[in-house]
Coordinates of C-alpha atoms and ligand atoms in Angstrom, one line a residue:
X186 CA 0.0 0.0 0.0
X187 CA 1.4 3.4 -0.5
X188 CA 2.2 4.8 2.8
X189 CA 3.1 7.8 2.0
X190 CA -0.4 8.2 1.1
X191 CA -1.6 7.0 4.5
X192 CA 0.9 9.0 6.0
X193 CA -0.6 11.8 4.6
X194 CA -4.2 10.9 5.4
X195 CA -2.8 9.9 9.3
X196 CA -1.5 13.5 9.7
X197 CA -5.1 14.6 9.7
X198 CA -5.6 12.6 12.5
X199 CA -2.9 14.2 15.0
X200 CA -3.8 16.5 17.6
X201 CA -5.1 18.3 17.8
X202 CA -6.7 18.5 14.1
X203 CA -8.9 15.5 14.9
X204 CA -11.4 14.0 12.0
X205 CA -14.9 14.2 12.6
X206 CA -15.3 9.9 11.4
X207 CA -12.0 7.7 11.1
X208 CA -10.1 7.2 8.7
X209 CA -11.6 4.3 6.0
X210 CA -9.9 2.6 3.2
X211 CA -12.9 0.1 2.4
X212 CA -16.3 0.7 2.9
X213 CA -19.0 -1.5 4.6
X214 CA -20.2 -2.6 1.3
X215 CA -16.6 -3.6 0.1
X216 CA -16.3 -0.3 -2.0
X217 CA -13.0 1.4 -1.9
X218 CA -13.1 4.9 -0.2
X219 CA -11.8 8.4 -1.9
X220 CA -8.4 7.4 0.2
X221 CA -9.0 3.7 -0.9
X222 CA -9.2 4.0 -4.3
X223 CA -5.9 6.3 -4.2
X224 CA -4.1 3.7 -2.5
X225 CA -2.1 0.5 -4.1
X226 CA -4.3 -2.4 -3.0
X227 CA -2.4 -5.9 -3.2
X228 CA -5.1 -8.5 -4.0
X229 CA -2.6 -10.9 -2.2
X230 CA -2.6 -9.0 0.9
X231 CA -5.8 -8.6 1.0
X232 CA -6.5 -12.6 0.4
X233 CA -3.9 -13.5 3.3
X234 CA -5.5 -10.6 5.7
X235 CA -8.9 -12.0 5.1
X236 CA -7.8 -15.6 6.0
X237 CA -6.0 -14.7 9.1
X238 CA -9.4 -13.2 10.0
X239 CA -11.2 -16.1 8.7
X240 CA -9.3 -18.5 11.1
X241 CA -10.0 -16.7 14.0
X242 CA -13.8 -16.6 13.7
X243 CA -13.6 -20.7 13.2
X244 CA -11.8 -20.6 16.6
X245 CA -14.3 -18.4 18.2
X246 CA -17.4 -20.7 16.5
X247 CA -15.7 -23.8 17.7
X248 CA -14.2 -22.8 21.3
X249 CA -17.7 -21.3 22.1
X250 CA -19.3 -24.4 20.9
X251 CA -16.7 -26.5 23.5
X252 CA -17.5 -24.3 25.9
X253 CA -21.7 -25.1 25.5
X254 CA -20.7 -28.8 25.8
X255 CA -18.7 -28.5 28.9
X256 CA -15.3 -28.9 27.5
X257 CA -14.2 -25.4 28.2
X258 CA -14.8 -23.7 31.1
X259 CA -15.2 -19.7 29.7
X260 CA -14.6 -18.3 26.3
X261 CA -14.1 -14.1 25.4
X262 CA -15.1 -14.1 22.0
X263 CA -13.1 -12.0 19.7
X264 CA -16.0 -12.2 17.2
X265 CA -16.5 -8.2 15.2
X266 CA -13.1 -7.3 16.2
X267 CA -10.8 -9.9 13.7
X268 CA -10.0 -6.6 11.1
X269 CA -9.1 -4.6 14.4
X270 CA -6.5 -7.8 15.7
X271 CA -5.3 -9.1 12.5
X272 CA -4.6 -5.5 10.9
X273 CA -2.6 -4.2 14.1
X274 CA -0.3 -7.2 14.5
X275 CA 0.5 -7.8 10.8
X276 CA 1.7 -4.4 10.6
X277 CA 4.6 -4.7 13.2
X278 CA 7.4 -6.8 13.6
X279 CA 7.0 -10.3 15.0
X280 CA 10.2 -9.3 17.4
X281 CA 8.1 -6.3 18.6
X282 CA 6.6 -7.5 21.8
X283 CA 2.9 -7.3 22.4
X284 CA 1.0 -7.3 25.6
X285 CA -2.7 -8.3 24.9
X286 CA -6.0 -8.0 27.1
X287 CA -7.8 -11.1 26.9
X288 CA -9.7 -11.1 23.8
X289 CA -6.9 -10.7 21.1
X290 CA -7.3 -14.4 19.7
X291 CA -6.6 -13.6 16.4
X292 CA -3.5 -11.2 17.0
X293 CA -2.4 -14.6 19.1
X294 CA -3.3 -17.0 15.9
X295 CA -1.3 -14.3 13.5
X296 CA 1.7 -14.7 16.0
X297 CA 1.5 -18.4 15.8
X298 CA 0.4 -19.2 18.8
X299 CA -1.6 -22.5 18.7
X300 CA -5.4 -23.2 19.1
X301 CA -4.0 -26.1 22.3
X302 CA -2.0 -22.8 23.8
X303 CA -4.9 -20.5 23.4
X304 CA -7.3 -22.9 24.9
X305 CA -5.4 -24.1 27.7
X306 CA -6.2 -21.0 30.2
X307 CA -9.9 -21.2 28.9
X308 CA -10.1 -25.1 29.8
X309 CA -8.9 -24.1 33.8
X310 CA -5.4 -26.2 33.1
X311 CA -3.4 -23.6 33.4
X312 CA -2.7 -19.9 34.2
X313 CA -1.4 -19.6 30.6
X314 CA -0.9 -21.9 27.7
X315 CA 2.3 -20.4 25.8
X316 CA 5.7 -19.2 26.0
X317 CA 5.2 -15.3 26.1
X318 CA 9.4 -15.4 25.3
X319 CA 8.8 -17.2 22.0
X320 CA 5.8 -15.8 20.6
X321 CA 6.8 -12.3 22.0
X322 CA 3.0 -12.1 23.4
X323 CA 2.5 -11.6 26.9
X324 CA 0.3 -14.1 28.6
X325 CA -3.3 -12.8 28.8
X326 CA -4.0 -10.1 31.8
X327 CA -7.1 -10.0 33.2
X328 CA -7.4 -7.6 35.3
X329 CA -8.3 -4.4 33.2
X330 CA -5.3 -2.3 32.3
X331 CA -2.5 -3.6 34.1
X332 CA -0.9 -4.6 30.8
X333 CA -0.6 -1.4 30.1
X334 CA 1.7 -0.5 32.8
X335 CA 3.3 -3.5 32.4
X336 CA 4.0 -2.4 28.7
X337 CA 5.2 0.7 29.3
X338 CA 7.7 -0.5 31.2
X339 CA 8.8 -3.3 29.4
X340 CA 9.0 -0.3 26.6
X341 CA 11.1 1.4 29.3
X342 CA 13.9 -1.2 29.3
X343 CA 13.9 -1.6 25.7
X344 CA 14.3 1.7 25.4
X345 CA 17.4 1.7 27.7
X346 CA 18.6 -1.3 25.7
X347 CA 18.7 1.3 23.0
X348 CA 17.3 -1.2 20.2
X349 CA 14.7 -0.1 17.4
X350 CA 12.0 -2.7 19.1
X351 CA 8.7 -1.4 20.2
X352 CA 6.3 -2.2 22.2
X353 CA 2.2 -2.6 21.6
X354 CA -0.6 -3.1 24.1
X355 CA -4.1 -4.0 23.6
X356 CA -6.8 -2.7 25.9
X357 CA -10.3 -1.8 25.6
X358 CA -12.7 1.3 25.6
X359 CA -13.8 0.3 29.4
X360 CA -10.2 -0.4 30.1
X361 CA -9.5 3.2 29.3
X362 CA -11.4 4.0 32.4
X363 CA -9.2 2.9 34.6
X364 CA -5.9 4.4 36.5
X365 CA -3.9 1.9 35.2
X366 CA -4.5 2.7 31.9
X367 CA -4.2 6.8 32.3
X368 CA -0.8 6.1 34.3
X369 CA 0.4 4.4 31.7
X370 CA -0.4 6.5 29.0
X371 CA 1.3 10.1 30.8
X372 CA 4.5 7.6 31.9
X373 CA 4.9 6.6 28.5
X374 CA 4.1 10.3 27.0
X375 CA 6.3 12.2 29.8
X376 CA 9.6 9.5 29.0
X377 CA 8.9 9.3 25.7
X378 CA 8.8 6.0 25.6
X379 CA 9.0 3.4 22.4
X380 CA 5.1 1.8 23.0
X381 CA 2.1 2.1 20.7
X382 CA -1.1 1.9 23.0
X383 CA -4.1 0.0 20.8
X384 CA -7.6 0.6 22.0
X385 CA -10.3 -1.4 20.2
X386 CA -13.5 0.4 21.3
X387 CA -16.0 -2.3 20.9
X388 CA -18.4 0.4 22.3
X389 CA -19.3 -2.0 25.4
X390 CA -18.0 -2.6 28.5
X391 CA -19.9 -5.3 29.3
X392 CA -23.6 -3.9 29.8
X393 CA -21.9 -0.4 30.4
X394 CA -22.1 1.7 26.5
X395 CA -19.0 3.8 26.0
X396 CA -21.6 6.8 25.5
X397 CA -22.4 6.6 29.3
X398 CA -18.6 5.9 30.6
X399 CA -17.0 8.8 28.7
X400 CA -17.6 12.2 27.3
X401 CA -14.4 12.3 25.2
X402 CA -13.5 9.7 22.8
X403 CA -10.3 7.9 24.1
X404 CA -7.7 9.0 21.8
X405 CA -8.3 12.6 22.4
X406 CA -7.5 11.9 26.2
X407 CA -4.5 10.5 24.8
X408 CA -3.6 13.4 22.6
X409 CA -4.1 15.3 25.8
X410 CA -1.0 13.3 27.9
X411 CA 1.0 14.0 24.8
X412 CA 0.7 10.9 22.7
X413 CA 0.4 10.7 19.0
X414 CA -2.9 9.5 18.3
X415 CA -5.3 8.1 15.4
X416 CA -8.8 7.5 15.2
X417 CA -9.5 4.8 12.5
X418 CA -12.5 2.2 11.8
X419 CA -11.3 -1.1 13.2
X420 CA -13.5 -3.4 10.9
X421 CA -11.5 -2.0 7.9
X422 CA -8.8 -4.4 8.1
X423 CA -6.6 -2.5 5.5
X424 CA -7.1 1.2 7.1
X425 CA -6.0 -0.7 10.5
X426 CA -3.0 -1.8 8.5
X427 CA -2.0 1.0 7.6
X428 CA -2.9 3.3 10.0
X429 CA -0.7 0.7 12.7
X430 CA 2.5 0.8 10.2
X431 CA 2.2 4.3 10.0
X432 CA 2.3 4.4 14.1
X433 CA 4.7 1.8 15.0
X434 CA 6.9 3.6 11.7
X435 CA 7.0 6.9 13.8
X436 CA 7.7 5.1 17.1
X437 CA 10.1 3.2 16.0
X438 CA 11.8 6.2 14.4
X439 CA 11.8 7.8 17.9
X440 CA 8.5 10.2 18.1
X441 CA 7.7 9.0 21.2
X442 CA 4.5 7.0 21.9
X443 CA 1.1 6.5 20.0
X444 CA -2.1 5.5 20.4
X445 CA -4.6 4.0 18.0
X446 CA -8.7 3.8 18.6
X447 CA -9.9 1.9 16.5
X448 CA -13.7 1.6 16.3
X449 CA -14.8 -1.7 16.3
X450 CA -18.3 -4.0 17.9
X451 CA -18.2 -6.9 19.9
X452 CA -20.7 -8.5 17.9
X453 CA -21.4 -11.9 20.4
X454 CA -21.7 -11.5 24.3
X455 CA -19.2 -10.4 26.5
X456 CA -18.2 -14.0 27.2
X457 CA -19.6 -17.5 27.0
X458 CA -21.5 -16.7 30.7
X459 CA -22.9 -13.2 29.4
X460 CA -26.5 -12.8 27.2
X461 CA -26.1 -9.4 25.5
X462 CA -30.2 -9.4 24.6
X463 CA -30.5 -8.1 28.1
X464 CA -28.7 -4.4 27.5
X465 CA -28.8 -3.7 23.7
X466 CA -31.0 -3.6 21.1
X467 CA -31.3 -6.2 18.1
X468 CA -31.6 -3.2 15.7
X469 CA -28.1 -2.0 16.7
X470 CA -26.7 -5.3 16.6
X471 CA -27.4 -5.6 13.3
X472 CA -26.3 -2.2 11.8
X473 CA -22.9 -3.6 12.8
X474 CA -23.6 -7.3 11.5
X475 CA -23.7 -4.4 8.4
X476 CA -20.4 -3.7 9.0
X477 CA -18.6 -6.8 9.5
X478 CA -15.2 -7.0 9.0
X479 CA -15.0 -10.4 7.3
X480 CA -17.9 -9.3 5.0
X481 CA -16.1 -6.4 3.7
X482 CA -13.0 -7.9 3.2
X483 CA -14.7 -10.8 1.0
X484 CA -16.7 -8.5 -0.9
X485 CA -13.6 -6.4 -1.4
X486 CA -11.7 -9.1 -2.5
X487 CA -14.6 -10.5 -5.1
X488 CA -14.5 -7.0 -6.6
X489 CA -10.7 -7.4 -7.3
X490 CA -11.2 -10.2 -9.1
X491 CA -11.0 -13.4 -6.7
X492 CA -12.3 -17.0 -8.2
X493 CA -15.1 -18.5 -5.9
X494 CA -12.4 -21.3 -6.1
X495 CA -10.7 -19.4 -3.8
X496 CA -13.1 -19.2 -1.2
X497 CA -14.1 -22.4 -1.2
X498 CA -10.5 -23.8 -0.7
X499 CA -10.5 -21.7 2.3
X500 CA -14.0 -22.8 3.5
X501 CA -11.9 -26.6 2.9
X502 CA -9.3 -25.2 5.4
X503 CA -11.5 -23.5 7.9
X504 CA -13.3 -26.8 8.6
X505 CA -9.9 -28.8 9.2
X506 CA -9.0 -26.4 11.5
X507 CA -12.1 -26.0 13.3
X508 CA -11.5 -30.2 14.0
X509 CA -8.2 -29.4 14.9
X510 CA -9.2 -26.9 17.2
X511 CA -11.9 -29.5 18.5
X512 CA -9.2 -32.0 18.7
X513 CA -6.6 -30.0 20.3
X514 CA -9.0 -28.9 23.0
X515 CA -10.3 -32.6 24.0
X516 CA -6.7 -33.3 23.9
X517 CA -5.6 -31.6 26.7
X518 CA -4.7 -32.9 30.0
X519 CA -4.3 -30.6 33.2
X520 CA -0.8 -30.4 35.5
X521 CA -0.1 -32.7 37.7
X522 CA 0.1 -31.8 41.2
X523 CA 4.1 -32.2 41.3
X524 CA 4.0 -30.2 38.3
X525 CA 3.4 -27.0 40.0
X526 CA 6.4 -27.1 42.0
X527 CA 8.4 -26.3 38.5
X528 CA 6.7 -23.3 37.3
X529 CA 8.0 -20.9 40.6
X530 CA 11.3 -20.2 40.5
X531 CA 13.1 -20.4 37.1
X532 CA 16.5 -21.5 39.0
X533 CA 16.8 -24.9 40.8
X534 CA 15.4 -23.4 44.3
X535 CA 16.8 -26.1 47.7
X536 CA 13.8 -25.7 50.2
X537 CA 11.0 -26.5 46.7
X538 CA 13.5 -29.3 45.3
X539 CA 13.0 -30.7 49.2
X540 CA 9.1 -29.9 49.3
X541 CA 8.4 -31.8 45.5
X542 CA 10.4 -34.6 47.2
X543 CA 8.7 -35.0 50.4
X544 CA 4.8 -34.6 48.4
X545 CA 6.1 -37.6 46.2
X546 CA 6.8 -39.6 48.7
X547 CA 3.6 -38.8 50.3
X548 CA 1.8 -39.9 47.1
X549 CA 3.4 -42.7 46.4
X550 CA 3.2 -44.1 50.2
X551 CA -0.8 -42.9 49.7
X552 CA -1.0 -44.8 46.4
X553 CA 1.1 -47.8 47.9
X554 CA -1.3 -48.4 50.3
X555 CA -4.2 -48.4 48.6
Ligands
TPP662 C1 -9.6 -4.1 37.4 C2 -10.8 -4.8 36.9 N1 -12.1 -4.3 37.1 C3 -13.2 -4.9 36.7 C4 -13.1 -6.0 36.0 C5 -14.3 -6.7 35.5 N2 -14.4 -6.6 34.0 C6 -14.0 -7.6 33.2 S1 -14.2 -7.2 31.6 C7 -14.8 -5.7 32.0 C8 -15.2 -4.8 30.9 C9 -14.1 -4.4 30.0 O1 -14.5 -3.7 28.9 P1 -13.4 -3.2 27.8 O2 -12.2 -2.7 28.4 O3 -14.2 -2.3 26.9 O4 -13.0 -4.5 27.0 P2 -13.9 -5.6 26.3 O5 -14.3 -6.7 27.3 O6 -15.1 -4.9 25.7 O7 -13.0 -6.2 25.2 C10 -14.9 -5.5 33.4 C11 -15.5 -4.3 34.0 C12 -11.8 -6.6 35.8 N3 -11.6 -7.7 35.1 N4 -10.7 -5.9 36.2

C-alpha cells in the first residue's frame, strides 16, 4: 500500500486536528473509499488478511461451541473485532513485543500461537498456555489495564537497551477507564517511551455503552497526555494496517508514543457466561452485523477479481481447523500436582527441590497403600 499516502491521510488525525469519522480505506459494502481507491491495494494482501481473520472466527465458532458442551470452562469471543487484531499485528514486527488483554485471539493465531496454547487458560489447566518469550506475546491479563503499565515499562527497558524494538498493548474502551491505563499512558508520554497503546473500542464494556462511561473519545484523552494519536475504523482491516505501520513507523523512528482507537463492535456476548439481549437492542446489533469486517474484506476481494475457487478452498481449510481446534482442545490434559512445583522459580530453588520430594513420597506411600 502506498504509505506515504496513509501517511498523509494519518496527519489529519494528529492532535489536535482531529477527524470528525476515522479514517476508511474500504467501505461497509466492500467499496474502496476516496483514500482507498488512491491507495495501491495488493489483491494478495488482502487474500492473506482476510484468512488470518477467517481462522480466527472458526476458533471463536468452535471454542464457544466447547465451551456449551462443557469442554471449556469460559470463552471471550473476539467475534466483530478480527480486522481490528489481524490489521494491528501484521503491521509490526513479530520481534516487537505485544501485551494483549484477553480477547486478542486472532492477534495470538497471527503470531503463531496455537489453538492447544490458546485454549489451555480457557479449559482451567493452566494460568497460561504459551511461552510469552517465544511468541513475543504476553500471557493474557485480566485484570483491566495492568498490561498497560506492564507495557510501558517493558518499553522502558527496551528503550534503555537502545534497540529499534517497540512495544504494543491492547486494551479496551472500558479499560480506558481505569488508573492503570491513564498512568500508563502520561508515563509513557512524559519518558517518551517506544510503546504504541491499541484501543479497540468495541463500544461495550460489558452492559456499560461507551456513550455513558465517557464524554471524550479515548484517543483525544490521549492526545491530551502528549501521545500521537489516530482514530481509524477497526472493521477496515486495510485502514488498520496502515494506520498501525504508520504508528509503529514513527515510534520506532523515535516520536515518542502512539495511540490508535480503533472503532470496532463486539458482535457476540461479552463472554460465554454473558447474554447481551438483556442491555442492547437487536436493531443496533445488526447495523454492525452491516459492518462486518470479514464481510467487507470478501466482498472487497470478489471486486478485485477473486475466483469462488478461492473461497471455497478456504472454507476446505476453515473446517480442518475448526477439528483441529476440537481435537486439540479434548486433547488436553491438566498439571499434575508435582507439576506445580516447576513453574516458581526459574533456578533450581533447595527448600522447593525438598518440598516436590517430600509430596512424592507422600503420594506414592498414599497410592502404595491403597
Ligand atoms: C480491574 C478490573 N475491574 C473490573 C473487571 C471486570 N471486568 C471484566 S471485563 C470488563 C469490561 C471491560 O471492557 P473493555 O475494556 O471495553 O473490554 P472488552 O471486554 O469490551 O473487550 C470488566 C468491567 C476486571 N476484570 N478488572
Amino acid at each position: 500500500m502506498t504509505v506515504s499516502l496513509i501517511a498523509s491521510a494519518c496527519s489529519d488525525a494528529v492532535a489536535p486536528g482531529y477527524p470528525a469519522s476515522p479514517l476508511r480505506l474500504v467501505a461497509p459494502d466492500g467499496t474502496l473509499t476516496d483514500l482507498g481507491r488512491a491507495a495501491d491495494i495488493d489483491p494478495d494482501l488482502v487474500r492473506e488478511l482476510h484468512r488470518d481473520m477467517a481462522r480466527a472466527r472458526c476458533l471463536d465458532h468452535a471454542a464457544l461451541a466447547l465451551q456449551r458442551q462443557g469442554e471449556v470452562s469460559l470463552w471471550l469471543m473476539s467475534w466483530g473485532q478480527e480486522a481490528a487484531q489481524v490489521g494491528s499485528i501484521r503491521a509490526v514486527r513479530d520481534s516487537d513485543m505485544v501485551f494483549p488483554s484477553y480477547r486478542e485471539h486472532a492477534a495470538a493465531l497471527c503470531r503463531g500461537i496455537t489453538p492447544a496454547e490458546l485454549l489451555t487458560q480457557w479449559r482451567g489447566h493452566r494460568h497460561a498456555g504459551w511461552d510469552p518469550t517465544a511468541h513475543r506475546f504476553h500471557i493474557y491479563s485480566l485484570v483491566l489495564g495492568t498490561q498497560t503499565l506492564h507495557a510501558t515499562g517493558y518499553a522502558a527497558g527496551a528503550a534503555m537497551e537502545g534497540t529499534d524494538e517497540i512495544v504494543v498493548t491492547y486494551f479496551g474502551d472500558g479499560a480506558a477507564s481505569q488508573g492503570d491505563v491513564n498512568e500508563a499512558l502520561n508515563w509513557a508520554a512524559a519518558a517518551g517511551l517506544p510503546i504504541l497503546f491499541f484501543c479497540q473500542n468495541n463500544q461495550w464494556a460489558i452492559s456499560t455503552p461507551t456513550t455513558t462511561q465517557m464524554r471524550t473519545p479515548v484517543h483525544r484523552r490521549a492526545a491530551g497526555f502528549g501521545l500521537r494519536t489516530y482514530h481509524v475504523d477497526g472493521n477496515d482491516v486495510l485502514a488498520v494496517l496502515a494506520v498501525t505501520g504508520e504508528a509503529a513507523a514513527r515510534v520506532r523512528a523515535g516520536d515518542g508514543p502512539a495511540l490508535i482507537e480503533a472503532e470496532t463492535y463486539r458482535l457476540a456476548g461479552h463472554s460465554s457466561s454473558d447474554d447481551p439481549g438483556r442491555y442492547r437492542t437487536q436493531a443496533e446489533v445488526e447495523l454492525w452485523q452491516g459492518r462486518d469486517p470479514l464481510a467487507r474484506s470478501d466482498a472487497l476481494l470478489r471486486a478485485l477479481g477473486t475466483p469462488d475457487s478461492w473461497f471455497d478452498q478456504l472454507q476446505d481449510e476453515l473446517a480442518a481447523f475448526g477439528d483441529e481446534v476440537r481435537k486439540a482442545c479434548r486433547g488436553l490434559t491438566g498439571p499434575g500436582l508435582a507439576d506445580l512445583f516447576g513453574t516458581v522459580y526459574a533456578e533450581p530453588h533447595d527448600a522447593l527441590d525438598q518440598e516436590r520430594h517430600d509430596y512424592l513420597r507422600h503420594r506414592d506411600a498414599l497410592e502404595a497403600g491403597r
